[in-house]
């Protein structure tokens, strides 16, 4: 008499496995809702009005070292209405912030945390602090993402350091982290399937890029001007920069076997 061997413990028959759903990214929804923590990094701001608007909407506000002086200058020179002058948090090793600005905001009730560790960037250490504060600070309760505002200009090593922090972020905070400048947004697409809601954010002249920061990546896309179908992305071979959008579609899909830096303007 034949018999069927029992299934190994904890195995799931193929017919009952749930499909892996794409991870959906909708930055426009986050920006409209204001359910984000805003971190102002140390770089002169090309469009102060944009930063003031982000600041006014944010659930939580932090300035990172010299970003404190950047923000102080904007507050003192803008014609825009600033609803709340002082940040909730200032962090850094304070080698670039004007101490008078730090003391001013501290006098208005800002929490100041000095982070002297030189093995990490001030941006990384700020995310660490946010991750810790999220355990106890109710102001972070409605936060759904972190937006770090910094222009992608100036020193290239600083730009690369900010990208490194994006890759570290999932170890530091429970929220997705976006880098935002006056003209672009960037974030990490991890291994797997992604759905990026772009409708209303992009037009004919908008650009995007898929940058393989983790070695060779095999990538399939839809919704782009130049799509990939199991194509290889790798430095020294093909890197998808200056790509565009198929504006007849509201969503871009990306399927990748390695982490990518996604950037769009």
mmCIF file with all atom_site columns, C-alpha atoms in Angstrom, residues 88-201:
data_model
loop_
_atom_site.group_PDB
_atom_site.id
_atom_site.type_symbol
_atom_site.label_atom_id
_atom_site.label_alt_id
_atom_site.label_comp_id
_atom_site.label_asym_id
_atom_site.label_entity_id
_atom_site.label_seq_id
_atom_site.pdbx_PDB_ins_code
_atom_site.Cartn_x
_atom_site.Cartn_y
_atom_site.Cartn_z
_atom_site.occupancy
_atom_site.B_iso_or_equiv
_atom_site.pdbx_formal_charge
_atom_site.auth_seq_id
_atom_site.auth_comp_id
_atom_site.auth_asym_id
_atom_site.auth_atom_id
_atom_site.pdbx_PDB_model_num
ATOM 1   C CA . UNK A 1 88  ? 11.851 69.869 18.389  1.00 0.00 ? 88  UNK A CA 1
ATOM 2   C CA . UNK A 1 89  ? 15.362 68.423 18.290  1.00 0.00 ? 89  UNK A CA 1
ATOM 3   C CA . UNK A 1 90  ? 18.911 69.566 17.538  1.00 0.00 ? 90  UNK A CA 1
ATOM 4   C CA . UNK A 1 91  ? 21.656 66.958 17.209  1.00 0.00 ? 91  UNK A CA 1
ATOM 5   C CA . UNK A 1 92  ? 25.283 66.902 16.107  1.00 0.00 ? 92  UNK A CA 1
ATOM 6   C CA . UNK A 1 93  ? 28.843 67.142 17.300  1.00 0.00 ? 93  UNK A CA 1
ATOM 7   C CA . UNK A 1 94  ? 28.444 70.925 16.857  1.00 0.00 ? 94  UNK A CA 1
ATOM 8   C CA . UNK A 1 95  ? 31.576 71.501 14.817  1.00 0.00 ? 95  UNK A CA 1
ATOM 9   C CA . UNK A 1 96  ? 29.618 73.505 12.243  1.00 0.00 ? 96  UNK A CA 1
ATOM 10  C CA . UNK A 1 97  ? 26.629 75.020 14.089  1.00 0.00 ? 97  UNK A CA 1
ATOM 11  C CA . UNK A 1 98  ? 26.830 78.511 15.553  1.00 0.00 ? 98  UNK A CA 1
ATOM 12  C CA . UNK A 1 99  ? 26.505 77.845 19.291  1.00 0.00 ? 99  UNK A CA 1
ATOM 13  C CA . UNK A 1 100 ? 24.503 81.052 19.695  1.00 0.00 ? 100 UNK A CA 1
ATOM 14  C CA . UNK A 1 101 ? 21.827 79.580 17.413  1.00 0.00 ? 101 UNK A CA 1
ATOM 15  C CA . UNK A 1 102 ? 21.800 76.301 19.341  1.00 0.00 ? 102 UNK A CA 1
ATOM 16  C CA . UNK A 1 103 ? 21.455 78.171 22.647  1.00 0.00 ? 103 UNK A CA 1
ATOM 17  C CA . UNK A 1 104 ? 18.696 80.390 21.250  1.00 0.00 ? 104 UNK A CA 1
ATOM 18  C CA . UNK A 1 105 ? 16.565 77.436 20.201  1.00 0.00 ? 105 UNK A CA 1
ATOM 19  C CA . UNK A 1 106 ? 17.337 75.577 23.418  1.00 0.00 ? 106 UNK A CA 1
ATOM 20  C CA . UNK A 1 107 ? 15.958 78.593 25.294  1.00 0.00 ? 107 UNK A CA 1
ATOM 21  C CA . UNK A 1 108 ? 12.736 78.221 23.312  1.00 0.00 ? 108 UNK A CA 1
ATOM 22  C CA . UNK A 1 109 ? 12.363 74.627 24.491  1.00 0.00 ? 109 UNK A CA 1
ATOM 23  C CA . UNK A 1 110 ? 14.255 72.616 21.878  1.00 0.00 ? 110 UNK A CA 1
ATOM 24  C CA . UNK A 1 111 ? 15.812 69.335 23.015  1.00 0.00 ? 111 UNK A CA 1
ATOM 25  C CA . UNK A 1 112 ? 19.571 69.433 22.302  1.00 0.00 ? 112 UNK A CA 1
ATOM 26  C CA . UNK A 1 113 ? 21.522 66.182 22.082  1.00 0.00 ? 113 UNK A CA 1
ATOM 27  C CA . UNK A 1 114 ? 25.263 66.266 21.444  1.00 0.00 ? 114 UNK A CA 1
ATOM 28  C CA . UNK A 1 115 ? 26.429 63.269 19.401  1.00 0.00 ? 115 UNK A CA 1
ATOM 29  C CA . UNK A 1 116 ? 30.259 63.254 19.411  1.00 0.00 ? 116 UNK A CA 1
ATOM 30  C CA . UNK A 1 117 ? 30.847 59.835 17.765  1.00 0.00 ? 117 UNK A CA 1
ATOM 31  C CA . UNK A 1 118 ? 33.149 60.514 14.786  1.00 0.00 ? 118 UNK A CA 1
ATOM 32  C CA . UNK A 1 119 ? 32.581 57.064 13.253  1.00 0.00 ? 119 UNK A CA 1
ATOM 33  C CA . UNK A 1 120 ? 29.133 58.147 12.065  1.00 0.00 ? 120 UNK A CA 1
ATOM 34  C CA . UNK A 1 121 ? 27.813 61.178 10.224  1.00 0.00 ? 121 UNK A CA 1
ATOM 35  C CA . UNK A 1 122 ? 25.622 63.721 11.978  1.00 0.00 ? 122 UNK A CA 1
ATOM 36  C CA . UNK A 1 123 ? 22.725 62.612 9.752   1.00 0.00 ? 123 UNK A CA 1
ATOM 37  C CA . UNK A 1 124 ? 23.143 58.987 10.851  1.00 0.00 ? 124 UNK A CA 1
ATOM 38  C CA . UNK A 1 125 ? 23.317 60.003 14.503  1.00 0.00 ? 125 UNK A CA 1
ATOM 39  C CA . UNK A 1 126 ? 20.178 62.126 14.130  1.00 0.00 ? 126 UNK A CA 1
ATOM 40  C CA . UNK A 1 127 ? 18.271 59.096 12.833  1.00 0.00 ? 127 UNK A CA 1
ATOM 41  C CA . UNK A 1 128 ? 19.553 57.102 15.806  1.00 0.00 ? 128 UNK A CA 1
ATOM 42  C CA . UNK A 1 129 ? 18.151 59.725 18.147  1.00 0.00 ? 129 UNK A CA 1
ATOM 43  C CA . UNK A 1 130 ? 14.803 59.752 16.349  1.00 0.00 ? 130 UNK A CA 1
ATOM 44  C CA . UNK A 1 131 ? 14.661 55.968 16.624  1.00 0.00 ? 131 UNK A CA 1
ATOM 45  C CA . UNK A 1 132 ? 15.185 56.197 20.380  1.00 0.00 ? 132 UNK A CA 1
ATOM 46  C CA . UNK A 1 133 ? 12.767 59.090 20.880  1.00 0.00 ? 133 UNK A CA 1
ATOM 47  C CA . UNK A 1 134 ? 10.053 57.245 18.938  1.00 0.00 ? 134 UNK A CA 1
ATOM 48  C CA . UNK A 1 135 ? 9.776  54.877 21.913  1.00 0.00 ? 135 UNK A CA 1
ATOM 49  C CA . UNK A 1 136 ? 8.588  57.639 24.235  1.00 0.00 ? 136 UNK A CA 1
ATOM 50  C CA . UNK A 1 137 ? 7.800  60.919 22.441  1.00 0.00 ? 137 UNK A CA 1
ATOM 51  C CA . UNK A 1 138 ? 4.092  61.161 21.479  1.00 0.00 ? 138 UNK A CA 1
ATOM 52  C CA . UNK A 1 139 ? 4.897  63.831 18.858  1.00 0.00 ? 139 UNK A CA 1
ATOM 53  C CA . UNK A 1 140 ? 6.438  61.059 16.761  1.00 0.00 ? 140 UNK A CA 1
ATOM 54  C CA . UNK A 1 141 ? 3.323  58.889 17.024  1.00 0.00 ? 141 UNK A CA 1
ATOM 55  C CA . UNK A 1 142 ? 1.783  60.023 13.728  1.00 0.00 ? 142 UNK A CA 1
ATOM 56  C CA . UNK A 1 143 ? 5.048  60.046 11.791  1.00 0.00 ? 143 UNK A CA 1
ATOM 57  C CA . UNK A 1 144 ? 5.047  57.795 8.713   1.00 0.00 ? 144 UNK A CA 1
ATOM 58  C CA . UNK A 1 145 ? 8.358  58.834 7.136   1.00 0.00 ? 145 UNK A CA 1
ATOM 59  C CA . UNK A 1 146 ? 11.498 60.884 7.638   1.00 0.00 ? 146 UNK A CA 1
ATOM 60  C CA . UNK A 1 147 ? 12.343 63.583 5.106   1.00 0.00 ? 147 UNK A CA 1
ATOM 61  C CA . UNK A 1 148 ? 15.929 64.795 5.251   1.00 0.00 ? 148 UNK A CA 1
ATOM 62  C CA . UNK A 1 149 ? 16.246 68.100 3.416   1.00 0.00 ? 149 UNK A CA 1
ATOM 63  C CA . UNK A 1 150 ? 19.629 68.726 1.830   1.00 0.00 ? 150 UNK A CA 1
ATOM 64  C CA . UNK A 1 151 ? 20.762 70.034 -1.537  1.00 0.00 ? 151 UNK A CA 1
ATOM 65  C CA . UNK A 1 152 ? 22.601 67.487 -3.687  1.00 0.00 ? 152 UNK A CA 1
ATOM 66  C CA . UNK A 1 153 ? 25.476 69.863 -4.341  1.00 0.00 ? 153 UNK A CA 1
ATOM 67  C CA . UNK A 1 154 ? 28.733 70.906 -2.768  1.00 0.00 ? 154 UNK A CA 1
ATOM 68  C CA . UNK A 1 155 ? 31.194 68.259 -1.572  1.00 0.00 ? 155 UNK A CA 1
ATOM 69  C CA . UNK A 1 156 ? 30.769 64.887 -3.277  1.00 0.00 ? 156 UNK A CA 1
ATOM 70  C CA . UNK A 1 157 ? 31.946 63.016 -0.178  1.00 0.00 ? 157 UNK A CA 1
ATOM 71  C CA . UNK A 1 158 ? 29.093 64.616 1.774   1.00 0.00 ? 158 UNK A CA 1
ATOM 72  C CA . UNK A 1 159 ? 26.609 63.578 -0.921  1.00 0.00 ? 159 UNK A CA 1
ATOM 73  C CA . UNK A 1 160 ? 27.885 59.999 -0.757  1.00 0.00 ? 160 UNK A CA 1
ATOM 74  C CA . UNK A 1 161 ? 27.760 60.039 3.049   1.00 0.00 ? 161 UNK A CA 1
ATOM 75  C CA . UNK A 1 162 ? 24.083 60.995 2.905   1.00 0.00 ? 162 UNK A CA 1
ATOM 76  C CA . UNK A 1 163 ? 23.413 58.103 0.527   1.00 0.00 ? 163 UNK A CA 1
ATOM 77  C CA . UNK A 1 164 ? 25.250 55.777 2.916   1.00 0.00 ? 164 UNK A CA 1
ATOM 78  C CA . UNK A 1 165 ? 22.903 56.914 5.699   1.00 0.00 ? 165 UNK A CA 1
ATOM 79  C CA . UNK A 1 166 ? 19.919 56.067 3.486   1.00 0.00 ? 166 UNK A CA 1
ATOM 80  C CA . UNK A 1 167 ? 21.213 52.504 3.284   1.00 0.00 ? 167 UNK A CA 1
ATOM 81  C CA . UNK A 1 168 ? 21.749 52.383 7.067   1.00 0.00 ? 168 UNK A CA 1
ATOM 82  C CA . UNK A 1 169 ? 18.358 53.910 7.876   1.00 0.00 ? 169 UNK A CA 1
ATOM 83  C CA . UNK A 1 170 ? 16.360 50.681 8.148   1.00 0.00 ? 170 UNK A CA 1
ATOM 84  C CA . UNK A 1 171 ? 18.582 49.685 11.079  1.00 0.00 ? 171 UNK A CA 1
ATOM 85  C CA . UNK A 1 172 ? 17.978 52.999 12.852  1.00 0.00 ? 172 UNK A CA 1
ATOM 86  C CA . UNK A 1 173 ? 14.311 53.950 12.430  1.00 0.00 ? 173 UNK A CA 1
ATOM 87  C CA . UNK A 1 174 ? 11.088 52.143 11.641  1.00 0.00 ? 174 UNK A CA 1
ATOM 88  C CA . UNK A 1 175 ? 10.055 54.635 8.965   1.00 0.00 ? 175 UNK A CA 1
ATOM 89  C CA . UNK A 1 176 ? 11.124 55.035 5.338   1.00 0.00 ? 176 UNK A CA 1
ATOM 90  C CA . UNK A 1 177 ? 13.676 57.810 4.852   1.00 0.00 ? 177 UNK A CA 1
ATOM 91  C CA . UNK A 1 178 ? 13.692 60.160 1.868   1.00 0.00 ? 178 UNK A CA 1
ATOM 92  C CA . UNK A 1 179 ? 16.408 62.601 0.819   1.00 0.00 ? 179 UNK A CA 1
ATOM 93  C CA . UNK A 1 180 ? 14.818 65.742 -0.540  1.00 0.00 ? 180 UNK A CA 1
ATOM 94  C CA . UNK A 1 181 ? 16.380 68.781 -2.168  1.00 0.00 ? 181 UNK A CA 1
ATOM 95  C CA . UNK A 1 182 ? 14.917 71.841 -3.833  1.00 0.00 ? 182 UNK A CA 1
ATOM 96  C CA . UNK A 1 183 ? 14.577 69.856 -7.062  1.00 0.00 ? 183 UNK A CA 1
ATOM 97  C CA . UNK A 1 184 ? 14.594 66.106 -6.347  1.00 0.00 ? 184 UNK A CA 1
ATOM 98  C CA . UNK A 1 185 ? 13.721 63.208 -4.055  1.00 0.00 ? 185 UNK A CA 1
ATOM 99  C CA . UNK A 1 186 ? 15.788 60.052 -3.546  1.00 0.00 ? 186 UNK A CA 1
ATOM 100 C CA . UNK A 1 187 ? 15.400 56.881 -1.516  1.00 0.00 ? 187 UNK A CA 1
ATOM 101 C CA . UNK A 1 188 ? 16.493 53.259 -1.392  1.00 0.00 ? 188 UNK A CA 1
ATOM 102 C CA . UNK A 1 189 ? 14.539 50.514 -3.142  1.00 0.00 ? 189 UNK A CA 1
ATOM 103 C CA . UNK A 1 190 ? 15.498 47.278 -1.423  1.00 0.00 ? 190 UNK A CA 1
ATOM 104 C CA . UNK A 1 191 ? 15.494 43.837 -2.981  1.00 0.00 ? 191 UNK A CA 1
ATOM 105 C CA . UNK A 1 192 ? 12.013 42.942 -4.214  1.00 0.00 ? 192 UNK A CA 1
ATOM 106 C CA . UNK A 1 193 ? 9.059  44.544 -5.957  1.00 0.00 ? 193 UNK A CA 1
ATOM 107 C CA . UNK A 1 194 ? 8.162  48.222 -5.689  1.00 0.00 ? 194 UNK A CA 1
ATOM 108 C CA . UNK A 1 195 ? 5.287  50.385 -6.821  1.00 0.00 ? 195 UNK A CA 1
ATOM 109 C CA . UNK A 1 196 ? 6.057  54.119 -6.973  1.00 0.00 ? 196 UNK A CA 1
ATOM 110 C CA . UNK A 1 197 ? 3.043  56.424 -7.224  1.00 0.00 ? 197 UNK A CA 1
ATOM 111 C CA . UNK A 1 198 ? 4.148  59.323 -9.420  1.00 0.00 ? 198 UNK A CA 1
ATOM 112 C CA . UNK A 1 199 ? 0.879  60.740 -10.714 1.00 0.00 ? 199 UNK A CA 1
ATOM 113 C CA . UNK A 1 200 ? 0.722  64.497 -10.172 1.00 0.00 ? 200 UNK A CA 1
ATOM 114 C CA . UNK A 1 201 ? 4.420  64.723 -9.289  1.00 0.00 ? 201 UNK A CA 1
#
